[in-house]
Tab-separated table of C-alpha atoms in Angstrom:
chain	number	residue	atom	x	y	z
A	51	UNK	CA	13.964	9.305	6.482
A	52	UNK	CA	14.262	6.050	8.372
A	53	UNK	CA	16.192	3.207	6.649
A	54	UNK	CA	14.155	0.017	7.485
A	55	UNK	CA	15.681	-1.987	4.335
A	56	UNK	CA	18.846	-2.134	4.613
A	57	UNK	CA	19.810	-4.823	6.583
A	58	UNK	CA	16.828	-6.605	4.066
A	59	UNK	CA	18.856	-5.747	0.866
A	60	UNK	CA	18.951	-9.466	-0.262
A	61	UNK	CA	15.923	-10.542	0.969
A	62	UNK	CA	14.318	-7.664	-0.286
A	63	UNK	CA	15.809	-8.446	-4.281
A	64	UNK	CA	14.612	-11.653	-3.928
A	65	UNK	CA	11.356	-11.882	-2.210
A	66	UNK	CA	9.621	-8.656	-2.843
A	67	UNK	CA	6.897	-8.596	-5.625
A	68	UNK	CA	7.602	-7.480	-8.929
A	69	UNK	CA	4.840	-4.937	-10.472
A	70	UNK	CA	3.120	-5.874	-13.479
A	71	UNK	CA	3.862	-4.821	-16.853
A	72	UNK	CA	0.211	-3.365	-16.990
A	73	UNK	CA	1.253	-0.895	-14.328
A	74	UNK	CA	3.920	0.429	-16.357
A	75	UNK	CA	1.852	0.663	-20.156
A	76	UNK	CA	-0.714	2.513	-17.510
A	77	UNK	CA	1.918	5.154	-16.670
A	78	UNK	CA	3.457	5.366	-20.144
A	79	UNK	CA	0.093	6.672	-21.617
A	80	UNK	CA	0.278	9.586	-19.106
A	81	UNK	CA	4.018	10.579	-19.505
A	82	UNK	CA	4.740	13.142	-22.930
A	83	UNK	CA	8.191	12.368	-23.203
A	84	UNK	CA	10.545	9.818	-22.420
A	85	UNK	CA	14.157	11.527	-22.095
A	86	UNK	CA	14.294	10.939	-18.245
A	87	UNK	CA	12.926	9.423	-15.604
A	88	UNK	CA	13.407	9.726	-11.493
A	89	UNK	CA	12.819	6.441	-9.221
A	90	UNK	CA	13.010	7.825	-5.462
A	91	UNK	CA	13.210	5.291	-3.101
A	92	UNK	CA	14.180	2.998	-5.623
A	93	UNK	CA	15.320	-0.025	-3.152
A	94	UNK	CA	16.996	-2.787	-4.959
A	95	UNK	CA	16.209	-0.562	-8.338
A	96	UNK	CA	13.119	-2.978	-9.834
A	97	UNK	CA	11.449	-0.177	-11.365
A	98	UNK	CA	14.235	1.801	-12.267
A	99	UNK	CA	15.164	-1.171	-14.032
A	100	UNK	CA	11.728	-1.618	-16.131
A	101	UNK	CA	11.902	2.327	-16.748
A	102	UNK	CA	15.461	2.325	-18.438
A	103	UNK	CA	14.025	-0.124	-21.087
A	104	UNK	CA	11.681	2.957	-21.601
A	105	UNK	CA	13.753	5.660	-21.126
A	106	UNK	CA	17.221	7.380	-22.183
A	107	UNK	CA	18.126	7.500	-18.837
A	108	UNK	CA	16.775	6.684	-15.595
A	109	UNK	CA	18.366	8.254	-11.977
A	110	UNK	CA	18.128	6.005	-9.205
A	111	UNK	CA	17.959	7.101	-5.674
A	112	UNK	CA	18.080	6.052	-2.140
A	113	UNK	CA	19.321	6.655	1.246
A	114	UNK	CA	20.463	2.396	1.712
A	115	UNK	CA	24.038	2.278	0.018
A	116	UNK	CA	22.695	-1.701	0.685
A	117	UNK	CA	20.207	-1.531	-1.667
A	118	UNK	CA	21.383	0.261	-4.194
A	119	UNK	CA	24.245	-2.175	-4.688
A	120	UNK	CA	21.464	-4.690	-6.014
A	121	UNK	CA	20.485	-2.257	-8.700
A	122	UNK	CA	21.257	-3.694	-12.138
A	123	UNK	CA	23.849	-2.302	-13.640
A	124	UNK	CA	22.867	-0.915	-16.884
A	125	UNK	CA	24.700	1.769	-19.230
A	126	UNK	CA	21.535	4.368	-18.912
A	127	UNK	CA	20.581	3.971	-15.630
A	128	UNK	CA	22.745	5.854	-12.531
A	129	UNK	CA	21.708	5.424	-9.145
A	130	UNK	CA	23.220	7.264	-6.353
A	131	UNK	CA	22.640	7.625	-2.606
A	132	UNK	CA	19.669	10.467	-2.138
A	133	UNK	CA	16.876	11.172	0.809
A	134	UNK	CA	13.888	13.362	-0.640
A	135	UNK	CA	15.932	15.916	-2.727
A	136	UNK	CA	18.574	14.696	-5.668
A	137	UNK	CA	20.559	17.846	-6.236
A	138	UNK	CA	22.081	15.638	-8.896
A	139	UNK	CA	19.687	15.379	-11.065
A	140	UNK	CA	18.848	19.046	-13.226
A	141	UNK	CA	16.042	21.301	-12.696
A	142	UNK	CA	13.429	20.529	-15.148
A	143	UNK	CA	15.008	17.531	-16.431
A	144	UNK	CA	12.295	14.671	-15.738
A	145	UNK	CA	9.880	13.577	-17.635
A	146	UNK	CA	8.138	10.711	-14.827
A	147	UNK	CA	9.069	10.566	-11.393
A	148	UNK	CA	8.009	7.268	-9.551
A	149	UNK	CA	8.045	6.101	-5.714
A	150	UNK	CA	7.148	2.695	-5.170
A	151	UNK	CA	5.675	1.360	-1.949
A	152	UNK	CA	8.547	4.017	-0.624
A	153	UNK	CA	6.338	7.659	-0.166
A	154	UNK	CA	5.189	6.657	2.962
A	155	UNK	CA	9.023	6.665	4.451
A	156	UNK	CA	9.478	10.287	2.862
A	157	UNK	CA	9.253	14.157	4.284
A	158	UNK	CA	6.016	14.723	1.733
A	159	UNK	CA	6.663	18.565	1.325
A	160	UNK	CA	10.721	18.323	0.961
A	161	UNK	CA	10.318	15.571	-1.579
A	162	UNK	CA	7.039	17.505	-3.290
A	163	UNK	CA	9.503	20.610	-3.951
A	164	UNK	CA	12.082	18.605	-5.184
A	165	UNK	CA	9.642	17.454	-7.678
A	166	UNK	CA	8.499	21.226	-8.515
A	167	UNK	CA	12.163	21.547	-9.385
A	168	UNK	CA	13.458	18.165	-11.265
A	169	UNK	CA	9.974	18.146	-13.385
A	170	UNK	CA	9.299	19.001	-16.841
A	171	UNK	CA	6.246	21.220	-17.188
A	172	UNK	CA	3.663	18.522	-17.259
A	173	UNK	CA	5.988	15.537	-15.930
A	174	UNK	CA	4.096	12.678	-14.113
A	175	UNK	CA	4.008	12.180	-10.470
A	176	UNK	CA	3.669	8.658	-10.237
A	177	UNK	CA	3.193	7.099	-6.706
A	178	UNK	CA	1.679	3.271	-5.738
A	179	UNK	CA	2.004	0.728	-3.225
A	180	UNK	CA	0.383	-2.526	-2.565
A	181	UNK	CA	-1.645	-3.667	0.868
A	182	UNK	CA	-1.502	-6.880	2.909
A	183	UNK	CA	-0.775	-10.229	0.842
A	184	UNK	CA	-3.813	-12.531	-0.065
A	185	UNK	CA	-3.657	-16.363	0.466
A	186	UNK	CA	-6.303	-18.589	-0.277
A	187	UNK	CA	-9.468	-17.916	2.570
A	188	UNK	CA	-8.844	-20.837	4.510
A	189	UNK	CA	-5.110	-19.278	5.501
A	190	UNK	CA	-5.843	-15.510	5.427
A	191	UNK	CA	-6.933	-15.329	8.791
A	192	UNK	CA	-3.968	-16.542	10.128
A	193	UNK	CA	-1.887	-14.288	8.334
A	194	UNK	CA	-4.002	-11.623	9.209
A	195	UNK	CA	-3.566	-12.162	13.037
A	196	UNK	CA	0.083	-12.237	12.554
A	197	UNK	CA	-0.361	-8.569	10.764
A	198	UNK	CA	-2.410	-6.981	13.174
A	199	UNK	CA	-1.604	-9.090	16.854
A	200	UNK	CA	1.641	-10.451	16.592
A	201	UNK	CA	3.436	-8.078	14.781
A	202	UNK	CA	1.002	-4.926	14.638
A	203	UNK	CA	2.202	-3.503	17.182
A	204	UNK	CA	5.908	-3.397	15.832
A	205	UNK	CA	5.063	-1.433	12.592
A	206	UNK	CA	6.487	2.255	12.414
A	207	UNK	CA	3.634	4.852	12.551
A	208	UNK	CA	3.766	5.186	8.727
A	209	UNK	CA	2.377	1.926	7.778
A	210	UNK	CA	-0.964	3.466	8.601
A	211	UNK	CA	-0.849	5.142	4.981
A	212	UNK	CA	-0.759	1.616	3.225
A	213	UNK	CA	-3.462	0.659	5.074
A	214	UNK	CA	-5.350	3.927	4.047
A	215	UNK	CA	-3.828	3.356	0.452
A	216	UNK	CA	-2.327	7.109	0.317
A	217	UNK	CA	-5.234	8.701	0.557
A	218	UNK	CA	-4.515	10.472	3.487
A	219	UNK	CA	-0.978	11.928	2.020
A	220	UNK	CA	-1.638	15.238	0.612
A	221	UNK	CA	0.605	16.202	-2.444
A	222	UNK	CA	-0.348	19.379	-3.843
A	223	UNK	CA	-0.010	18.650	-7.761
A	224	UNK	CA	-3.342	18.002	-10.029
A	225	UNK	CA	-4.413	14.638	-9.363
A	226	UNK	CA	-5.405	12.609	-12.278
A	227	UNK	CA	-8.604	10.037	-11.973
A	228	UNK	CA	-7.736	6.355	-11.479
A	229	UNK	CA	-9.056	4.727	-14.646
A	230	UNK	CA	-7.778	1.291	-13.864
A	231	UNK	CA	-7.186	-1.335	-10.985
A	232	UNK	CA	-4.430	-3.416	-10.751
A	233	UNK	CA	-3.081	-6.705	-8.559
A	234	UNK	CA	-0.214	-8.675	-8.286
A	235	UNK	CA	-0.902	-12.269	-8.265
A	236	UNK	CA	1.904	-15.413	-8.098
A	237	UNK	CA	2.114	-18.844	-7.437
A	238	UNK	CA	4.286	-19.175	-4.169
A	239	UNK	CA	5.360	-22.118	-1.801
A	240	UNK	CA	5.821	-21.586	1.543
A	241	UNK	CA	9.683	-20.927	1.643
A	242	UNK	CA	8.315	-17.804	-0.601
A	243	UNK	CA	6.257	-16.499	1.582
A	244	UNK	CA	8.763	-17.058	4.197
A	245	UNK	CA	11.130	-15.034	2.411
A	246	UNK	CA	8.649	-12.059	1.768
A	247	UNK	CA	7.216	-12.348	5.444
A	248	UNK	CA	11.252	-11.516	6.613
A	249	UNK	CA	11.479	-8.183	4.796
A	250	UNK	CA	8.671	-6.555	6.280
A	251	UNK	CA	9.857	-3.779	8.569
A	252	UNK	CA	7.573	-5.174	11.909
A	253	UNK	CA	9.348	-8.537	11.519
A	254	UNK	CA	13.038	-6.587	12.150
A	255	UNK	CA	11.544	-4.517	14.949
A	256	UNK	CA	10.220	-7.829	16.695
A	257	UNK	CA	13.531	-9.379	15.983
A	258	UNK	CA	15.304	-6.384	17.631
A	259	UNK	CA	13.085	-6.720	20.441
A	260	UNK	CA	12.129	-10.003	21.540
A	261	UNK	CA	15.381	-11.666	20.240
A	262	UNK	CA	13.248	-13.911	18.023
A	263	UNK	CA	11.943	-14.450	14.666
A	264	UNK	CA	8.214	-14.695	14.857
A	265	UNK	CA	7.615	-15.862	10.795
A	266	UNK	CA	8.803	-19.680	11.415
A	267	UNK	CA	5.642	-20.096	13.564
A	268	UNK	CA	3.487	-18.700	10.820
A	269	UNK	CA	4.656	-20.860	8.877
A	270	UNK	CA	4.477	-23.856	10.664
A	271	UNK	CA	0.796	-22.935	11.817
A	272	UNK	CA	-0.408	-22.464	7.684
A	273	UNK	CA	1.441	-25.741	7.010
A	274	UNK	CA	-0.492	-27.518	9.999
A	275	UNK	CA	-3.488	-26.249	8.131
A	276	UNK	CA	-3.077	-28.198	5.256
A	277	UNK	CA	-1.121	-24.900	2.905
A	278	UNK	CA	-0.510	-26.699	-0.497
A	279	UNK	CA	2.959	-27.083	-1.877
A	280	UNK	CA	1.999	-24.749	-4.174
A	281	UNK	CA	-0.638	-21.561	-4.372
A	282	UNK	CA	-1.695	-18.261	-5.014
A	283	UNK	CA	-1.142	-15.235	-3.761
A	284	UNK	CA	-2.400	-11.640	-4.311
A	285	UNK	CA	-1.188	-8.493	-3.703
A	286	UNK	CA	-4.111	-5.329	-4.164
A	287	UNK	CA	-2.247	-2.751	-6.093
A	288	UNK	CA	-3.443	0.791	-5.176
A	289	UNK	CA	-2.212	3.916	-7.485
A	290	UNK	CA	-2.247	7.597	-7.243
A	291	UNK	CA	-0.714	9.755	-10.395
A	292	UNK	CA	-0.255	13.510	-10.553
A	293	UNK	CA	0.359	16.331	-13.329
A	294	UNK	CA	3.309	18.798	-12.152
């Protein structure tokens, strides 16, 4: 698994998006049980840290020892450094097992047999990301030229499955029928968007590169546009849950 994150741990704690509440009351009503829960690819540990409000006890896992350190430290929740597989966690033990905007990153079929082994007979496969951020119309085509021209061609070869929303990752469990659409929307200023536009993975492969930080330019070209001191921004929200 590459590790694109964590020289972004701080950024990445306090820029990244947090997921809605309605994501999480979404997943509850498919989960029977709440004894344990699994976040792979956890990051800085944002769901982890929703799920232990939910659960006995949440496991934490991945491969950026930088990222886990921003984990919140709470007395059910234990996050330790883990690719795909968790040999630390029991075989079936887990009652939901979640991978946020992370599956893309993974070895599908190592991580989908470490689920056949860490899940409850009818756990929940839970896996979502979110696609390119929304401004207002007047400044989304400039942020879209930045995705796809000035930094397109420094994403890794995975980002094509957020831009194909998962679909084309197969993951041999029974898929259960989306029933609901979510989005993330916020009020940001531009030193936000700043911050969020540094923790994508292209930005620290043009940096590597070219020696230079292409988002100041962005910036500067939405604020010659007129980009208010406030606004709104939206991230679509795309899901896809599984029965083990």
């Amino acid at each position: 698994m590459k590790d694109r994150f964590s020289d972004k741990a701080s950024g990445y704690a306090a820029f990244r998006p947090k997921y809605p509440e309605t994501l999480f009351n979404h997943l509850y009503t498919h989960t029977k049980a709440f004894d344990a829960a699994w976040d792979a690819g956890t990051g800085n540990g944002q769901v982890a840290a929703v799920l232990a409000g939910k659960f006995n006890r949440v496991y934490a896992t991945d491969i950026s020892i930088k990222q886990l350190m921003k984990v919140p430290n709470m007395a059910n929740l234990s996050s330790f450094v883990a690719d795909e597989a968790a040999p630390q966690i029991s075989d079936a033990s887990i009652d939901l097992i979640t991978v946020a905007q992370a599956i893309h990153w993974f070895q599908v079929d190592k991580f989908c047999d470490e689920v056949s082994r860490v899940a409850k007979p009818g756990a929940l496969l839970a896996t979502w990301g979110y696609g390119l951020i929304q401004l207002p119309s007047a400044y989304q085509p400039a942020v879209d030229r930045f995705y796809s021209k000035v930094v397109g061609p420094y994403w890794d070869p995975e980002r094509k499955h957020i831009d194909n929303s998962y679909a084309d990752i197969s993951i041999p469990f029974k898929e259960l029928k989306p029933s609901e659409h979510f989005e993330m929307t916020y009020k940001w200023n531009a030193e936000s968007l700043e911050g969020y536009l540094n923790t994508w993975s292209s930005v620290g492969n043009y940096v590597k590169e070219k020696g230079e930080n292409p988002v100041p330019r962005l910036i500067s070209e939405l604020t010659s546009k007129g980009l208010p001191a406030a606004f709104e921004v939206m991230f679509p929200l795309f899901t896809r849950l599984f029965r083990v």
